[in-house]
Amino acid sequence: MNTLSYSKTTGVYGPVVRGGRLGSDIRVRAEDGFCRDKIAFPTTKTEGIEGESTLVFLGAKGQEVEVQAAKDTYMLDSGLDAGLELPFTCRGGICGACVGRVVEGEVDMSDIPDLSFTVSEEEQADGMTLLCMARPVSDRVVIETQSDWGYSLGVAEWKGATGEIKGKKVEPLMGKKWGKDE
């Protein structure tokens, strides 16, 4: 239940969301910003961006897939258009599900209004990139992916490329294997 109250601690008058963890209250302040204000919407950039880039997506067990991509296109879109299985959710630079690590080359994430909201400065320095809103700048960009959704920003250490980016044959949990007469 939401109510309005004044906090002597913070000096803020505003909504309080009750019923949080262990009955604690969460004070919401407009100046902190809201998630909806952080989401970026895909844009088309053509000014000053020309040519193509070779994107090299790295997956588990040495998988390596080269994709030709226009430099005015987001890297996630280029990978998905090539049939790769890459994780994503919001496509707006907010959730972090599409994170990859650039190990070679340069990318542009300037479409994300508050990049540090999702990717810390330290993670950016380590090459962490939100593929949904990143465009290639270099003629060649090499990206480690975790297509098994094995990484969460700020929670664990990057393990390198994981997951089957080319897809994996799914086996049934019980019964006969699909496509077999046995």
PDB file of C-alpha atoms in Angstrom:
ATOM      1  CA  MET A   1       0.000   0.000   0.000  1.00  0.00           C
ATOM      2  CA  ASN A   2       1.365   3.430  -0.944  1.00  0.00           C
ATOM      3  CA  THR A   3       1.059   6.400   1.402  1.00  0.00           C
ATOM      4  CA  LEU A   4       2.542   9.885   1.619  1.00  0.00           C
ATOM      5  CA  SER A   5       4.720  10.736   4.588  1.00  0.00           C
ATOM      6  CA  TYR A   6       7.546  12.984   5.700  1.00  0.00           C
ATOM      7  CA  SER A   7      10.896  11.420   6.573  1.00  0.00           C
ATOM      8  CA  LYS A   8      12.831  13.276   9.310  1.00  0.00           C
ATOM      9  CA  THR A   9      15.943  11.332   8.284  1.00  0.00           C
ATOM     10  CA  THR A  10      15.997  12.373   4.625  1.00  0.00           C
ATOM     11  CA  GLY A  11      13.809  15.477   4.766  1.00  0.00           C
ATOM     12  CA  VAL A  12      11.712  14.116   1.919  1.00  0.00           C
ATOM     13  CA  TYR A  13       7.936  14.227   1.698  1.00  0.00           C
ATOM     14  CA  GLY A  14       6.685  11.618  -0.715  1.00  0.00           C
ATOM     15  CA  PRO A  15       5.339   8.145  -1.367  1.00  0.00           C
ATOM     16  CA  VAL A  16       6.390   5.244   0.780  1.00  0.00           C
ATOM     17  CA  VAL A  17       5.965   1.681  -0.434  1.00  0.00           C
ATOM     18  CA  ARG A  18       5.161  -0.537   2.531  1.00  0.00           C
ATOM     19  CA  GLY A  19       5.654  -4.245   2.826  1.00  0.00           C
ATOM     20  CA  GLY A  20       9.225  -4.547   1.625  1.00  0.00           C
ATOM     21  CA  ARG A  21      11.681  -7.112   2.909  1.00  0.00           C
ATOM     22  CA  LEU A  22      11.231  -7.748   6.629  1.00  0.00           C
ATOM     23  CA  GLY A  23       8.496  -5.108   6.706  1.00  0.00           C
ATOM     24  CA  SER A  24      10.897  -2.305   5.791  1.00  0.00           C
ATOM     25  CA  ASP A  25       9.737   0.742   3.889  1.00  0.00           C
ATOM     26  CA  ILE A  26      11.146   1.932   0.587  1.00  0.00           C
ATOM     27  CA  ARG A  27      11.095   5.671   0.039  1.00  0.00           C
ATOM     28  CA  VAL A  28      10.708   6.710  -3.595  1.00  0.00           C
ATOM     29  CA  ARG A  29      12.105  10.082  -4.647  1.00  0.00           C
ATOM     30  CA  ALA A  30      11.600  11.513  -8.114  1.00  0.00           C
ATOM     31  CA  GLU A  31      15.108  12.991  -8.190  1.00  0.00           C
ATOM     32  CA  ASP A  32      16.540   9.450  -7.958  1.00  0.00           C
ATOM     33  CA  GLY A  33      15.042   8.753 -11.371  1.00  0.00           C
ATOM     34  CA  PHE A  34      12.826   5.924 -12.410  1.00  0.00           C
ATOM     35  CA  CYS A  35      13.584   2.882 -14.507  1.00  0.00           C
ATOM     36  CA  ARG A  36      11.290   4.162 -17.264  1.00  0.00           C
ATOM     37  CA  ASP A  37      13.490   7.271 -17.501  1.00  0.00           C
ATOM     38  CA  LYS A  38      16.627   5.180 -17.995  1.00  0.00           C
ATOM     39  CA  ILE A  39      15.363   2.989 -20.848  1.00  0.00           C
ATOM     40  CA  ALA A  40      16.701   4.015 -24.215  1.00  0.00           C
ATOM     41  CA  PHE A  41      14.746   3.499 -27.377  1.00  0.00           C
ATOM     42  CA  PRO A  42      16.565   2.232 -30.466  1.00  0.00           C
ATOM     43  CA  THR A  43      17.505   4.975 -32.864  1.00  0.00           C
ATOM     44  CA  THR A  44      18.746   5.058 -36.407  1.00  0.00           C
ATOM     45  CA  LYS A  45      22.118   6.715 -36.736  1.00  0.00           C
ATOM     46  CA  THR A  46      23.414   7.427 -40.170  1.00  0.00           C
ATOM     47  CA  GLU A  47      25.282  10.690 -39.710  1.00  0.00           C
ATOM     48  CA  GLY A  48      29.022  10.057 -39.749  1.00  0.00           C
ATOM     49  CA  ILE A  49      28.611   6.274 -39.668  1.00  0.00           C
ATOM     50  CA  GLU A  50      29.526   4.446 -42.814  1.00  0.00           C
ATOM     51  CA  GLY A  51      30.696   1.042 -43.852  1.00  0.00           C
ATOM     52  CA  GLU A  52      30.641  -2.417 -42.427  1.00  0.00           C
ATOM     53  CA  SER A  53      32.312  -4.227 -39.596  1.00  0.00           C
ATOM     54  CA  THR A  54      33.131  -7.866 -39.060  1.00  0.00           C
ATOM     55  CA  LEU A  55      31.657  -8.992 -35.752  1.00  0.00           C
ATOM     56  CA  VAL A  56      33.153 -12.155 -34.335  1.00  0.00           C
ATOM     57  CA  PHE A  57      30.884 -13.715 -31.713  1.00  0.00           C
ATOM     58  CA  LEU A  58      32.614 -16.204 -29.394  1.00  0.00           C
ATOM     59  CA  GLY A  59      30.613 -18.945 -27.689  1.00  0.00           C
ATOM     60  CA  ALA A  60      31.277 -22.091 -25.680  1.00  0.00           C
ATOM     61  CA  LYS A  61      33.749 -24.767 -26.733  1.00  0.00           C
ATOM     62  CA  GLY A  62      35.585 -22.508 -29.144  1.00  0.00           C
ATOM     63  CA  GLN A  63      32.540 -21.554 -31.222  1.00  0.00           C
ATOM     64  CA  GLU A  64      33.350 -18.572 -33.377  1.00  0.00           C
ATOM     65  CA  VAL A  65      30.884 -16.976 -35.777  1.00  0.00           C
ATOM     66  CA  GLU A  66      31.743 -14.077 -38.069  1.00  0.00           C
ATOM     67  CA  VAL A  67      28.938 -11.742 -39.070  1.00  0.00           C
ATOM     68  CA  GLN A  68      29.129  -8.829 -41.484  1.00  0.00           C
ATOM     69  CA  ALA A  69      27.316  -5.877 -39.913  1.00  0.00           C
ATOM     70  CA  ALA A  70      26.570  -2.340 -40.965  1.00  0.00           C
ATOM     71  CA  LYS A  71      28.178   0.124 -38.568  1.00  0.00           C
ATOM     72  CA  ASP A  72      24.841   1.888 -38.094  1.00  0.00           C
ATOM     73  CA  THR A  73      23.208  -1.297 -36.730  1.00  0.00           C
ATOM     74  CA  TYR A  74      23.143  -2.598 -33.166  1.00  0.00           C
ATOM     75  CA  MET A  75      25.353  -5.641 -32.650  1.00  0.00           C
ATOM     76  CA  LEU A  76      22.552  -7.697 -31.040  1.00  0.00           C
ATOM     77  CA  ASP A  77      20.366  -7.152 -34.122  1.00  0.00           C
ATOM     78  CA  SER A  78      23.213  -8.221 -36.412  1.00  0.00           C
ATOM     79  CA  GLY A  79      23.809 -11.394 -34.392  1.00  0.00           C
ATOM     80  CA  LEU A  80      20.123 -12.304 -34.228  1.00  0.00           C
ATOM     81  CA  ASP A  81      19.690 -11.629 -37.963  1.00  0.00           C
ATOM     82  CA  ALA A  82      22.545 -14.101 -38.562  1.00  0.00           C
ATOM     83  CA  GLY A  83      20.654 -16.761 -36.600  1.00  0.00           C
ATOM     84  CA  LEU A  84      22.715 -16.661 -33.406  1.00  0.00           C
ATOM     85  CA  GLU A  85      21.149 -17.437 -30.060  1.00  0.00           C
ATOM     86  CA  LEU A  86      22.015 -14.428 -27.930  1.00  0.00           C
ATOM     87  CA  PRO A  87      20.354 -13.441 -24.650  1.00  0.00           C
ATOM     88  CA  PHE A  88      18.317 -10.254 -24.425  1.00  0.00           C
ATOM     89  CA  THR A  89      15.211  -8.943 -22.724  1.00  0.00           C
ATOM     90  CA  CYS A  90      14.470  -5.212 -22.798  1.00  0.00           C
ATOM     91  CA  ARG A  91      16.454  -4.088 -25.871  1.00  0.00           C
ATOM     92  CA  GLY A  92      16.662  -0.682 -24.218  1.00  0.00           C
ATOM     93  CA  GLY A  93      19.983  -0.727 -22.360  1.00  0.00           C
ATOM     94  CA  ILE A  94      18.471  -1.234 -18.911  1.00  0.00           C
ATOM     95  CA  CYS A  95      18.298  -4.935 -17.944  1.00  0.00           C
ATOM     96  CA  GLY A  96      21.841  -6.107 -18.744  1.00  0.00           C
ATOM     97  CA  ALA A  97      20.743  -9.510 -20.104  1.00  0.00           C
ATOM     98  CA  CYS A  98      22.482  -8.895 -23.446  1.00  0.00           C
ATOM     99  CA  VAL A  99      25.862  -8.115 -21.932  1.00  0.00           C
ATOM    100  CA  GLY A 100      28.936  -9.322 -23.766  1.00  0.00           C
ATOM    101  CA  ARG A 101      32.621  -8.535 -23.390  1.00  0.00           C
ATOM    102  CA  VAL A 102      34.479  -6.830 -26.221  1.00  0.00           C
ATOM    103  CA  VAL A 103      37.934  -8.401 -26.364  1.00  0.00           C
ATOM    104  CA  GLU A 104      39.016  -6.658 -29.565  1.00  0.00           C
ATOM    105  CA  GLY A 105      37.819  -3.512 -31.262  1.00  0.00           C
ATOM    106  CA  GLU A 106      35.775  -0.489 -30.322  1.00  0.00           C
ATOM    107  CA  VAL A 107      32.016  -0.010 -29.958  1.00  0.00           C
ATOM    108  CA  ASP A 108      29.679   2.955 -29.464  1.00  0.00           C
ATOM    109  CA  MET A 109      27.073   2.791 -26.676  1.00  0.00           C
ATOM    110  CA  SER A 110      26.206   6.502 -26.759  1.00  0.00           C
ATOM    111  CA  ASP A 111      22.505   5.755 -27.358  1.00  0.00           C
ATOM    112  CA  ILE A 112      22.190   4.683 -23.717  1.00  0.00           C
ATOM    113  CA  PRO A 113      21.381   7.851 -21.734  1.00  0.00           C
ATOM    114  CA  ASP A 114      22.733   6.575 -18.384  1.00  0.00           C
ATOM    115  CA  LEU A 115      25.077   3.693 -19.142  1.00  0.00           C
ATOM    116  CA  SER A 116      26.436   3.618 -15.584  1.00  0.00           C
ATOM    117  CA  PHE A 117      22.906   2.758 -14.358  1.00  0.00           C
ATOM    118  CA  THR A 118      23.404  -0.740 -15.828  1.00  0.00           C
ATOM    119  CA  VAL A 119      27.150  -1.135 -16.439  1.00  0.00           C
ATOM    120  CA  SER A 120      29.557   0.291 -13.858  1.00  0.00           C
ATOM    121  CA  GLU A 121      32.603   2.263 -14.973  1.00  0.00           C
ATOM    122  CA  GLU A 122      34.801  -0.646 -13.872  1.00  0.00           C
ATOM    123  CA  GLU A 123      32.765  -3.100 -15.967  1.00  0.00           C
ATOM    124  CA  GLN A 124      32.954  -0.729 -18.941  1.00  0.00           C
ATOM    125  CA  ALA A 125      36.734  -0.580 -18.527  1.00  0.00           C
ATOM    126  CA  ASP A 126      36.750  -4.409 -18.576  1.00  0.00           C
ATOM    127  CA  GLY A 127      34.993  -4.334 -21.966  1.00  0.00           C
ATOM    128  CA  MET A 128      31.454  -5.145 -20.823  1.00  0.00           C
ATOM    129  CA  THR A 129      29.033  -4.026 -23.510  1.00  0.00           C
ATOM    130  CA  LEU A 130      25.255  -4.022 -23.842  1.00  0.00           C
ATOM    131  CA  LEU A 131      24.884  -5.585 -27.273  1.00  0.00           C
ATOM    132  CA  CYS A 132      21.301  -4.332 -27.687  1.00  0.00           C
ATOM    133  CA  MET A 133      22.412  -0.692 -27.912  1.00  0.00           C
ATOM    134  CA  ALA A 134      26.038  -0.967 -29.083  1.00  0.00           C
ATOM    135  CA  ARG A 135      27.208  -0.279 -32.616  1.00  0.00           C
ATOM    136  CA  PRO A 136      30.574  -1.383 -33.992  1.00  0.00           C
ATOM    137  CA  VAL A 137      33.089   1.407 -34.580  1.00  0.00           C
ATOM    138  CA  SER A 138      36.127  -0.687 -35.557  1.00  0.00           C
ATOM    139  CA  ASP A 139      36.294  -2.665 -38.773  1.00  0.00           C
ATOM    140  CA  ARG A 140      36.588  -5.811 -36.619  1.00  0.00           C
ATOM    141  CA  VAL A 141      34.994  -6.388 -33.212  1.00  0.00           C
ATOM    142  CA  VAL A 142      35.406  -9.620 -31.231  1.00  0.00           C
ATOM    143  CA  ILE A 143      32.786 -10.281 -28.558  1.00  0.00           C
ATOM    144  CA  GLU A 144      32.637 -12.975 -25.881  1.00  0.00           C
ATOM    145  CA  THR A 145      29.030 -13.953 -25.204  1.00  0.00           C
ATOM    146  CA  GLN A 146      27.360 -15.877 -22.423  1.00  0.00           C
ATOM    147  CA  SER A 147      24.433 -17.304 -24.331  1.00  0.00           C
ATOM    148  CA  ASP A 148      23.558 -19.560 -21.428  1.00  0.00           C
ATOM    149  CA  TRP A 149      22.516 -16.462 -19.449  1.00  0.00           C
ATOM    150  CA  GLY A 150      25.345 -17.321 -17.074  1.00  0.00           C
ATOM    151  CA  TYR A 151      26.353 -13.786 -16.122  1.00  0.00           C
ATOM    152  CA  SER A 152      24.613 -11.035 -14.196  1.00  0.00           C
ATOM    153  CA  LEU A 153      26.210  -7.603 -14.115  1.00  0.00           C
ATOM    154  CA  GLY A 154      27.670  -6.717 -10.743  1.00  0.00           C
ATOM    155  CA  VAL A 155      26.992 -10.147  -9.252  1.00  0.00           C
ATOM    156  CA  ALA A 156      29.735 -12.503 -10.430  1.00  0.00           C
ATOM    157  CA  GLU A 157      33.017 -12.559 -12.281  1.00  0.00           C
ATOM    158  CA  TRP A 158      32.987 -12.898 -16.068  1.00  0.00           C
ATOM    159  CA  LYS A 159      33.790 -16.521 -16.983  1.00  0.00           C
ATOM    160  CA  GLY A 160      34.570 -15.988 -20.647  1.00  0.00           C
ATOM    161  CA  ALA A 161      32.481 -17.192 -23.552  1.00  0.00           C
ATOM    162  CA  THR A 162      29.768 -19.670 -22.546  1.00  0.00           C
ATOM    163  CA  GLY A 163      26.603 -21.028 -24.118  1.00  0.00           C
ATOM    164  CA  GLU A 164      25.757 -22.403 -27.524  1.00  0.00           C
ATOM    165  CA  ILE A 165      25.510 -19.404 -29.842  1.00  0.00           C
ATOM    166  CA  LYS A 166      24.717 -21.594 -32.856  1.00  0.00           C
ATOM    167  CA  GLY A 167      21.936 -23.375 -31.044  1.00  0.00           C
ATOM    168  CA  LYS A 168      21.905 -26.704 -29.326  1.00  0.00           C
ATOM    169  CA  LYS A 169      19.874 -29.797 -30.016  1.00  0.00           C
ATOM    170  CA  VAL A 170      17.345 -30.122 -27.236  1.00  0.00           C
ATOM    171  CA  GLU A 171      16.948 -33.575 -25.722  1.00  0.00           C
ATOM    172  CA  PRO A 172      13.682 -34.597 -24.055  1.00  0.00           C
ATOM    173  CA  LEU A 173      13.743 -34.877 -20.291  1.00  0.00           C
ATOM    174  CA  MET A 174      11.898 -38.206 -20.365  1.00  0.00           C
ATOM    175  CA  GLY A 175      10.987 -40.846 -22.874  1.00  0.00           C
ATOM    176  CA  LYS A 176      12.305 -41.371 -26.369  1.00  0.00           C
ATOM    177  CA  LYS A 177      14.626 -39.092 -28.187  1.00  0.00           C
ATOM    178  CA  TRP A 178      12.860 -36.972 -30.750  1.00  0.00           C
ATOM    179  CA  GLY A 179      13.192 -38.188 -34.299  1.00  0.00           C
ATOM    180  CA  LYS A 180      14.276 -41.693 -33.255  1.00  0.00           C
ATOM    181  CA  ASP A 181      12.167 -44.805 -33.703  1.00  0.00           C
ATOM    182  CA  GLU A 182      13.745 -46.659 -30.820  1.00  0.00           C
TER     183      GLU A 182
END
